[in-house]
Short mmCIF file of C-alpha atoms in Angstrom, two decimals:
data_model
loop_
_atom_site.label_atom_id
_atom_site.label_comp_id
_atom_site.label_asym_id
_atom_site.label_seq_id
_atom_site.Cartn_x
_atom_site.Cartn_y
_atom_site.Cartn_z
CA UNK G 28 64.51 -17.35 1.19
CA UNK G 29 63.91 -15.65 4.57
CA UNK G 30 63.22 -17.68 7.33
CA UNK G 31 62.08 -15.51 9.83
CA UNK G 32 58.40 -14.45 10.48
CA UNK G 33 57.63 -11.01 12.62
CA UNK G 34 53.85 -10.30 13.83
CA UNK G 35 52.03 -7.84 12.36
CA UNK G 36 49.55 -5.43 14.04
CA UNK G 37 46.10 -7.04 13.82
CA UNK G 38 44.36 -3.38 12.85
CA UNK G 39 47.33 -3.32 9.94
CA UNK G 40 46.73 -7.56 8.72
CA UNK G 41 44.53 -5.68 5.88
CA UNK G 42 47.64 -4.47 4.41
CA UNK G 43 49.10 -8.12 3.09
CA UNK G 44 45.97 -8.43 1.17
CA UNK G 45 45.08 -4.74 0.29
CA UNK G 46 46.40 -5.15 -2.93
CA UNK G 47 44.92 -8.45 -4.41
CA UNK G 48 47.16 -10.73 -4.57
CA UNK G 49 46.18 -14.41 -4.85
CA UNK G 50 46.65 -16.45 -1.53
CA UNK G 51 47.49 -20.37 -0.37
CA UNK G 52 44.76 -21.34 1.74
CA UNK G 53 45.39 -24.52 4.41
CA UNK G 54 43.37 -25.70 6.80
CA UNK G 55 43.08 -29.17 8.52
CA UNK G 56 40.83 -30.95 10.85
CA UNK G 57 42.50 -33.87 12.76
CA UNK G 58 45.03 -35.52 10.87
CA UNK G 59 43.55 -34.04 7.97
CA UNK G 60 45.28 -31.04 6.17
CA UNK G 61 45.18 -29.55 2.89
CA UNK G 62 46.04 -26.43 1.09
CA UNK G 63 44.93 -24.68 -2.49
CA UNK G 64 45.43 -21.95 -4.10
CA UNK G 65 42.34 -18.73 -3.91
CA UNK G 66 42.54 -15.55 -6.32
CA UNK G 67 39.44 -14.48 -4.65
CA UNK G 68 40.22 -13.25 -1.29
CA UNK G 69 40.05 -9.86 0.22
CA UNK G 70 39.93 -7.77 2.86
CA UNK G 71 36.56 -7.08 4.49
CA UNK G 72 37.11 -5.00 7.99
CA UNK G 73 40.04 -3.16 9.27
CA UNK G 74 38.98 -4.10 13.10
CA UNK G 75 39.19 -6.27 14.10
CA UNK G 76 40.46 -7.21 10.99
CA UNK G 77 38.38 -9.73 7.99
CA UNK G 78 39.05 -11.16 5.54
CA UNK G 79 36.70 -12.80 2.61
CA UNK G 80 37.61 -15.63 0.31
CA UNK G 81 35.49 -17.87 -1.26
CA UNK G 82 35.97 -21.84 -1.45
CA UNK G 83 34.22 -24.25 -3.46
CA UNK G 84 31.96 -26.90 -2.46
CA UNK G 85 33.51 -29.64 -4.08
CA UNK G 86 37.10 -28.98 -2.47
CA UNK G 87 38.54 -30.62 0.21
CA UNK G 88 39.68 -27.20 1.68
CA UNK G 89 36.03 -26.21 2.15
CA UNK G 90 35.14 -29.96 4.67
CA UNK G 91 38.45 -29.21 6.64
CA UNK G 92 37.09 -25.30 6.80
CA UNK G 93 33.68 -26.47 7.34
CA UNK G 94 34.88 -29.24 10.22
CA UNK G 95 37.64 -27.18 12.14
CA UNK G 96 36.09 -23.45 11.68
CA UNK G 97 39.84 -22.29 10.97
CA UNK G 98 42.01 -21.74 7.88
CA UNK G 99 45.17 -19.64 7.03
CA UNK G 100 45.77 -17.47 4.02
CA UNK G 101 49.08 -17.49 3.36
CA UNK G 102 50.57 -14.95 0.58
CA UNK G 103 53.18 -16.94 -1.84
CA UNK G 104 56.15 -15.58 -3.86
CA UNK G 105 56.89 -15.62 -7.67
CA UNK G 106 59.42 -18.20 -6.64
CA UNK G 107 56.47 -20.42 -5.37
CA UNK G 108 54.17 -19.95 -8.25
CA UNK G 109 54.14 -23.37 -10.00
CA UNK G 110 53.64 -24.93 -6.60
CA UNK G 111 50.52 -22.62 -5.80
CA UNK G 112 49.00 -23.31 -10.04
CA UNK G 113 49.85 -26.89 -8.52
CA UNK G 114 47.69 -26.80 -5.94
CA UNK G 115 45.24 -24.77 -7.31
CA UNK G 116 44.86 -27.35 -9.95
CA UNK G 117 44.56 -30.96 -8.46
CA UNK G 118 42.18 -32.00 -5.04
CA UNK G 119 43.69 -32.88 -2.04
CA UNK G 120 41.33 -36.09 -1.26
CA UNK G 121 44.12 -38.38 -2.94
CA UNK G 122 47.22 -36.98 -1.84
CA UNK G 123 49.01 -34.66 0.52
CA UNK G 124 49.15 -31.66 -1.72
CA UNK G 125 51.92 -30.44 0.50
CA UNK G 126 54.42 -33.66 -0.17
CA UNK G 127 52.90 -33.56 -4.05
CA UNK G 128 53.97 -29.69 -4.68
CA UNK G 129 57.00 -29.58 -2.12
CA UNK G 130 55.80 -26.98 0.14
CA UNK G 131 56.85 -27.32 3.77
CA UNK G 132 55.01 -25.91 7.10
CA UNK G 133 55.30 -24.78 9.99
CA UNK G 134 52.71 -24.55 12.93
CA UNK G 135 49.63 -21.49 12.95
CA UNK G 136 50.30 -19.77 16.81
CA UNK G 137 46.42 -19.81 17.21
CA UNK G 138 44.83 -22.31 14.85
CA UNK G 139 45.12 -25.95 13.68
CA UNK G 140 46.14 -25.17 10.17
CA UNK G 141 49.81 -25.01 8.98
CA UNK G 142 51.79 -22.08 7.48
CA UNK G 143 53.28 -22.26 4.26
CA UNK G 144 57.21 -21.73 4.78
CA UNK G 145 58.85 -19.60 2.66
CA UNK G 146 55.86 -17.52 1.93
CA UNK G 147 55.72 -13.63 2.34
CA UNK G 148 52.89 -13.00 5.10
CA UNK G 149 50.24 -15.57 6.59
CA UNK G 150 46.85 -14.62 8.17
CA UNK G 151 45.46 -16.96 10.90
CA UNK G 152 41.33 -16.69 10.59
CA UNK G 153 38.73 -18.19 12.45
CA UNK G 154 35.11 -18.35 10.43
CA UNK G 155 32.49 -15.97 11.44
CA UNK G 156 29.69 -18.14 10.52
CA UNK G 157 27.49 -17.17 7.84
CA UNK G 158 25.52 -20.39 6.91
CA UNK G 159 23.27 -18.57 4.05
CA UNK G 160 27.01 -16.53 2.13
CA UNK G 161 28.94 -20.00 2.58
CA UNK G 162 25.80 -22.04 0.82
CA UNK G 163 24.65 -19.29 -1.77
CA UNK G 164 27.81 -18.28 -2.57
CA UNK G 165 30.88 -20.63 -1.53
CA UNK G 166 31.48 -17.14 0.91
CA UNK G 167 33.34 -17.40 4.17
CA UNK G 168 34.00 -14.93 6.25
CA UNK G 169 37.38 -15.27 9.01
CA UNK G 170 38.36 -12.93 11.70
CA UNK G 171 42.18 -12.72 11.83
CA UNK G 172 43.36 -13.68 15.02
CA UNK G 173 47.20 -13.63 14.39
CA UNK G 174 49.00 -12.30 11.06
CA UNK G 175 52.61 -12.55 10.44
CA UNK G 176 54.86 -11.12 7.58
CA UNK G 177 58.80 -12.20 6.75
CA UNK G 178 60.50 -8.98 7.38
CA UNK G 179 62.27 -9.87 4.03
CA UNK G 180 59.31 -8.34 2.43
CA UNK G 181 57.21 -6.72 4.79
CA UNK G 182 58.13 -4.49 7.95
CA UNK G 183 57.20 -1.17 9.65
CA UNK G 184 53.63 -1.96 7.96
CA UNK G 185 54.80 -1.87 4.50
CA UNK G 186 55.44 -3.81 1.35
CA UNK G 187 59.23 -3.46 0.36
CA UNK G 188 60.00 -6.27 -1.82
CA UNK G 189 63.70 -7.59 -2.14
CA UNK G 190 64.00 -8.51 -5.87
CA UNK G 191 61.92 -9.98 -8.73
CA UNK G 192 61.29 -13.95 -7.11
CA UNK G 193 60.68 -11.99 -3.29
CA UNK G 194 57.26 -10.95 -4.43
CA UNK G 195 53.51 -11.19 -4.27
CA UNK G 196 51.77 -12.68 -7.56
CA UNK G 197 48.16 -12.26 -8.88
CA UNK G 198 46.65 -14.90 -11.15
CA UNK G 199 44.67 -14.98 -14.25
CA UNK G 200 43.74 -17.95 -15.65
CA UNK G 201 45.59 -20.67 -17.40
CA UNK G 202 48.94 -20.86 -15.90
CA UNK G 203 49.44 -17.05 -16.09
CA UNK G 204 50.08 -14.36 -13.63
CA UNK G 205 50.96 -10.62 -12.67
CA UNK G 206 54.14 -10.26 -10.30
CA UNK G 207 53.35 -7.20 -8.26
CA UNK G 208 54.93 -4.54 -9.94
CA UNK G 209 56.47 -1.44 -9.58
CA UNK G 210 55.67 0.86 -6.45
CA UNK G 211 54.80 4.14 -6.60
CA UNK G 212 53.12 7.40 -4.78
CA UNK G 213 50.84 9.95 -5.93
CA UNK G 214 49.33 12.66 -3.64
CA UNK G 215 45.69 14.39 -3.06
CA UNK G 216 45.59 17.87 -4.99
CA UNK G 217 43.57 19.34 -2.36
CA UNK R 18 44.58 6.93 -24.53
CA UNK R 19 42.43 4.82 -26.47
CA UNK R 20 38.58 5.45 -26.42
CA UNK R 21 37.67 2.34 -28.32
CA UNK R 22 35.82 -0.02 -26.01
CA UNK R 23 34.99 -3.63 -27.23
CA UNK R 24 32.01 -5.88 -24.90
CA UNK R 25 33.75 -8.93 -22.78
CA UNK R 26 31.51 -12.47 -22.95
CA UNK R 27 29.85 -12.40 -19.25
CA UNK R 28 31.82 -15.57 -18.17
CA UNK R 29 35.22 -13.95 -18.94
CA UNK R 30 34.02 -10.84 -17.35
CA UNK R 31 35.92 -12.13 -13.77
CA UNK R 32 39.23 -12.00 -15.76
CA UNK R 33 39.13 -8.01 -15.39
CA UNK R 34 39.02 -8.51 -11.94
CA UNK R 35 40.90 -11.63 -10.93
CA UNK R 36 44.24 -10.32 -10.23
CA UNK R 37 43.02 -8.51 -7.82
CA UNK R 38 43.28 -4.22 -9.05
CA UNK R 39 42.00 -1.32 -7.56
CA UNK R 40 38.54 -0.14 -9.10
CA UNK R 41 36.07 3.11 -9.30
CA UNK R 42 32.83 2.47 -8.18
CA UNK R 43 30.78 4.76 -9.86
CA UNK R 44 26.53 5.37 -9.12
CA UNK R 45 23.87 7.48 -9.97
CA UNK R 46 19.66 7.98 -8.32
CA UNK R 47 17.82 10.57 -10.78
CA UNK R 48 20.18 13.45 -11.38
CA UNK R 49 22.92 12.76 -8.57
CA UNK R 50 26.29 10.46 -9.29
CA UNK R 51 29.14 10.07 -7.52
CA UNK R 52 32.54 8.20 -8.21
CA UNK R 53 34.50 6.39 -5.10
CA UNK R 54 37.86 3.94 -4.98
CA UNK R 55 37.55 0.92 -3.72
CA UNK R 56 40.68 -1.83 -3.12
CA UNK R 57 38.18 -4.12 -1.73
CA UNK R 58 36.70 -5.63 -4.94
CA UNK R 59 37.37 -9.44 -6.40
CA UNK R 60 35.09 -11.75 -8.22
CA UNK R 61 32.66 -14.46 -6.53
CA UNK R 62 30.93 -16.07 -9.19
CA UNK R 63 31.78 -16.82 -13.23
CA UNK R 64 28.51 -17.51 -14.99
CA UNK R 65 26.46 -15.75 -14.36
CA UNK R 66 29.06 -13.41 -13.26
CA UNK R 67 29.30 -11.53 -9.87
CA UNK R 68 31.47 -9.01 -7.80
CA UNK R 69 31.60 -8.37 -4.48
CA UNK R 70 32.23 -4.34 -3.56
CA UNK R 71 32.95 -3.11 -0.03
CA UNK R 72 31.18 -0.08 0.41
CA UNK R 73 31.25 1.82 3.91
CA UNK R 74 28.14 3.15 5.53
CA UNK R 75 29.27 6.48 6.13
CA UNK R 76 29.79 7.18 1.72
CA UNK R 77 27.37 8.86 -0.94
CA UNK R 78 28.44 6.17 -3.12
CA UNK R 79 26.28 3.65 -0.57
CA UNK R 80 22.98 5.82 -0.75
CA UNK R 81 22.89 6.11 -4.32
CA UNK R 82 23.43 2.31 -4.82
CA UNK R 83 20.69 1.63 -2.16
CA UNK R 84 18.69 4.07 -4.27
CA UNK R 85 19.13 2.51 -7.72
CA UNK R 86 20.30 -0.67 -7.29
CA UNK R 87 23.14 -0.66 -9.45
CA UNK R 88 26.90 0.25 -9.69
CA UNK R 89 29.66 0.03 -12.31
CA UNK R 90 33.18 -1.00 -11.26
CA UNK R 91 35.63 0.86 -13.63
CA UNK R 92 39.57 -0.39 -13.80
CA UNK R 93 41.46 2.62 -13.60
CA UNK R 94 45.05 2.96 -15.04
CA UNK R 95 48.16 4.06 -13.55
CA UNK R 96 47.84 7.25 -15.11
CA UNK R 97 44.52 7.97 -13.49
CA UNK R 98 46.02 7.08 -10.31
CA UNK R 99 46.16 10.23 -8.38
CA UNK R 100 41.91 10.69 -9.60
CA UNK R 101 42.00 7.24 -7.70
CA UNK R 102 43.14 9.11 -4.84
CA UNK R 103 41.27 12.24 -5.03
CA UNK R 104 37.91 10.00 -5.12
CA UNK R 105 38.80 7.23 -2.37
CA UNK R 106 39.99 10.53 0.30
CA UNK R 107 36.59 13.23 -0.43
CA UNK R 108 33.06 12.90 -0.10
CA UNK R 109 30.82 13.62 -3.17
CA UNK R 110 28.01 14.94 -0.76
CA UNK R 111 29.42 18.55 -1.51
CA UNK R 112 30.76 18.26 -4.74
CA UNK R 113 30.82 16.76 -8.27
CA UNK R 114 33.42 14.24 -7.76
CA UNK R 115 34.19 13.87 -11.20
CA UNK R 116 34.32 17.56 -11.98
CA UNK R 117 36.90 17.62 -9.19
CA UNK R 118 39.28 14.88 -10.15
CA UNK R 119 38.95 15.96 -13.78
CA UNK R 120 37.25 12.44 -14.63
CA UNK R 121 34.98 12.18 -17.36
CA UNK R 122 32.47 9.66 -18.29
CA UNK R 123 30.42 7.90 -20.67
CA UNK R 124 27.21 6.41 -20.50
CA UNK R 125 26.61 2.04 -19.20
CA UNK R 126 25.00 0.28 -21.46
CA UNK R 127 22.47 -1.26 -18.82
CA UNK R 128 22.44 0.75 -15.64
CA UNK R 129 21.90 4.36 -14.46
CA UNK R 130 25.57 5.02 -13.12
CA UNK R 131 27.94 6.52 -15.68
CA UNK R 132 31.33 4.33 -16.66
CA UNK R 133 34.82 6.48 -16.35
CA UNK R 134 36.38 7.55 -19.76
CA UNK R 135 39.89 6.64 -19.93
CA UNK R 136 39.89 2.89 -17.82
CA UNK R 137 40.63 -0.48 -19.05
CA UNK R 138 37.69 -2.04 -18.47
CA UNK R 139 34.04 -1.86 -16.93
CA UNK R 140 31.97 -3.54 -15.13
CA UNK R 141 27.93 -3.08 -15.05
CA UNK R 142 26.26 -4.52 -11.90
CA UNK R 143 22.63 -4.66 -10.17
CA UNK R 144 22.89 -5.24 -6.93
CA UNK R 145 21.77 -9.01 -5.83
CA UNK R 146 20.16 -7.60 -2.54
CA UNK R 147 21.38 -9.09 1.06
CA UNK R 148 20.25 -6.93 3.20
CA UNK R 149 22.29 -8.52 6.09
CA UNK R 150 25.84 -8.54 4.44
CA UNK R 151 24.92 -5.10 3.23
CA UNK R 152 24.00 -4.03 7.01
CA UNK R 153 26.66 -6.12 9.19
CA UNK R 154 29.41 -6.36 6.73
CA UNK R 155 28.66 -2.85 4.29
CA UNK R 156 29.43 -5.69 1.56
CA UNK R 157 27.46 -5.56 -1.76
CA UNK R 158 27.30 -8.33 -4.25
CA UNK R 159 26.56 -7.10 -8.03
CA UNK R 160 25.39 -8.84 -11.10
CA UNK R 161 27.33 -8.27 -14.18
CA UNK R 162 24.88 -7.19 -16.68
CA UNK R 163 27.40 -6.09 -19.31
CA UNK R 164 31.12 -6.05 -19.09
CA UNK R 165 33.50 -3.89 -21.78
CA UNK R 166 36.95 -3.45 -22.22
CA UNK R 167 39.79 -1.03 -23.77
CA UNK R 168 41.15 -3.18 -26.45
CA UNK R 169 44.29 -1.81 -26.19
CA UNK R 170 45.09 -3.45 -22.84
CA UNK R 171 42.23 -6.24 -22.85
CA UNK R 172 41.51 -8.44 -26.11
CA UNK R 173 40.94 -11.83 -26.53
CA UNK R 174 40.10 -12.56 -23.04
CA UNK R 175 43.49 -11.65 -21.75
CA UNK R 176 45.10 -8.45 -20.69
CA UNK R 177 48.07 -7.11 -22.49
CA UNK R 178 49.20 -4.05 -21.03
CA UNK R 179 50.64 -1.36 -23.50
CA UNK R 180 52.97 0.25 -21.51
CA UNK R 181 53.74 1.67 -18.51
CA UNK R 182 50.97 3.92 -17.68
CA UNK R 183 48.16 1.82 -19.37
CA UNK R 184 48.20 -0.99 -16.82
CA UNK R 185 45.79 -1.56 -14.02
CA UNK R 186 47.33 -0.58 -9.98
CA UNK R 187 46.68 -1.94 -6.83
CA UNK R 188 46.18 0.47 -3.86
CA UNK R 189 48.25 0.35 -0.05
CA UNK R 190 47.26 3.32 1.85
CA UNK R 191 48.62 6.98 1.98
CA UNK R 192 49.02 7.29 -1.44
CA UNK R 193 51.05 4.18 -2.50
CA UNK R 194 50.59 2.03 -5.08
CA UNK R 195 51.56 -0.60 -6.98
CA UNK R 196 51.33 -1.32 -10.67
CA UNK R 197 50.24 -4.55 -12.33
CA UNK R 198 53.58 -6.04 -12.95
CA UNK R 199 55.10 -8.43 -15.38
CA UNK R 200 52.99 -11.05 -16.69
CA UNK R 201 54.36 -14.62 -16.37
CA UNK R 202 53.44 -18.41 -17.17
CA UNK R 203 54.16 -21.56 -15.26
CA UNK R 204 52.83 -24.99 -15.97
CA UNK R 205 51.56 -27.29 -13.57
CA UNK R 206 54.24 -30.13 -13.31
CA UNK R 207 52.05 -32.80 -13.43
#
C-alpha cells in the first residue's frame, strides 16, 4: 500500500469519479467525525469541478455534512472492501466507525474532514447549498476544492492500476461488487 | 447477442445502475430522436425509482427531453463501445445518430424515445421537472416508469455477465474505457 498522495488538477478531479465507482464519504464537525460508504456519487461539472452524492437523512454523515458544510469522497481499493460494506452497513452515532472497521486518516489540506489512508484518490468538497435537492432528495451538491490521487494508481491524469487489490470497486447490493476491470480504447470512425 | 428482454421490478431497477456504468441516453419530440453517452448517470431514489442524467445545454439530446419529457437510459456493452463513442463526440442536429453509429432500436414500453437493440438493460424515465437543477446544474432527474433487462447478463435481480464483450463499461475520456470487472463478495465482519 502506497503511501504517498500527489494533487491532482482541479479541472481533471472529474476523472477519479468518471467511471462510477463507489466512494467513502467522511466528514466531521467538532470532535465529531464519521465516514460511510456512497455508491451514488458522481461527477456534476468539470469547472470548477462538482461532484453529486446523495446522503440519507437518518445518517450521521448527513448532521456532520449538514453542521460543517464539508465532506471528502474518498475512492477505496478492493483491498479495503469489507471495511467500506462495514461502514456502509452500521451508523456511526454509537461508535467511531473508523476504530470499528480499522481505517486510519490523515488530515483534508482544506477542510475539517479526514482522508481515508490507503485509499486510491480523495476529493475535498465544500456544499453548494441547495436546501430544496438536499430535503427532496437526500442531494448535495460539493465544489472540489483540493483532490489528490496515490500515484500508485493514478498519475499524468490517468487510471493505471498496479494489480488486482490496487483498484477501484463498484457495489451492488448485498455484500457484492465489480472490481474495475480491464482497460481498453476504442476510437471515433469519423 | 441475445434479443430476449425480460421487465426488472421498479425497486430493483437501481441495481442496473448502481455500479456506476456508462449509459445511452436516448429521446424523441414527434418524428426527431437522437441517441447521446453519458458517464454522468447513478441512481437517487429506490421506490419509486429515480435517475439522475447530466445533460449539457449545448446537446439535441436536451431539447428533445425538454420537448417530451422523457428519456430512456440504455446500458451499453463493451462491444457497442466504440457506438458509445461515436454518440458522446457528434451532434445529432445534422444527422441520424443511430444511422451513423450503426445502432438500432426498439420501441419503450411507456415513453416516446426509442430503447437501443443490443444493451443489457433499459431504463424508461419522465422527467420529474426542476427547472433550477435543469438550468444551473443541466442535471435532470427521471422517473422509472418501466425498467427491462437482457437476461443473459441480468436475471434474478443480479447481473451475471456472459463473457467478455457482454458486460457493461465505464467511460475516462479520449476513448478509454474500462470494463465491468470481476464480481466479488465480502461480508460485513460484524
Amino acid at each position: 500500500m502506497s503511501s504517498r498522495i500527489e494533487p491532482v488538477d482541479l479541472p481533471r478531479a472529474y476523472l477519479l469519479l468518471n467511471h462510477g465507482p463507489t466512494v467513502l464519504v467522511t466528514s466531521a464537525h467538532g470532535e465529531a467525525r464519521n465516514v460511510m460508504a456512497a455508491a451514488w456519487a458522481m461527477p456534476l461539472d468539470f469547472s470548477p469541478p462538482k461532484m453529486l452524492v446523495v446522503v440519507d437523512k437518518n445518517t450521521y454523515t448527513r448532521e456532520l455534512i449538514e453542521a460543517s458544510g464539508e465532506f471528502a469522497l474518498c475512492i477505496p481499493s478492493r483491498a479495503q472492501a469489507q471495511a467500506t460494506l462495514r461502514v456502509g452497513s452500521h451508523s456511526g452515532r454509537g461508535e467511531d466507525k473508523f476504530l470499528a472497521s480499522g481505517l486510519t486518516t490523515f488530515p483534508a489540506s482544506k477542510i475539517g474532514a479526514p482522508l481515508v489512508s490507503g485509499c486510491l484518490g480523495w476529493l475535498e468538497c465544500r456544499v453548494v447549498p441547495e436546501p430544496h435537492n438536499q430535503q427532496a432528495y437526500d442531494l448535495f451538491i460539493g465544489e472540489v476544492v483540493a483532490a489528490w490521487a496515490a500515484p500508485d494508481a493514478f498519475s499524468g491524469n490517468r487510471w493505471h492500476f498496479p494489480d488486482g487489490e490496487r483498484r477501484s470497486v463498484h457495489y451492488l447490493a448485498g455484500g457484492s461488487f465489480f472490481a474495475t476491470g480491464e482497460a481498453f480504447n476504442v476510437s471515433d470512425p469519423e
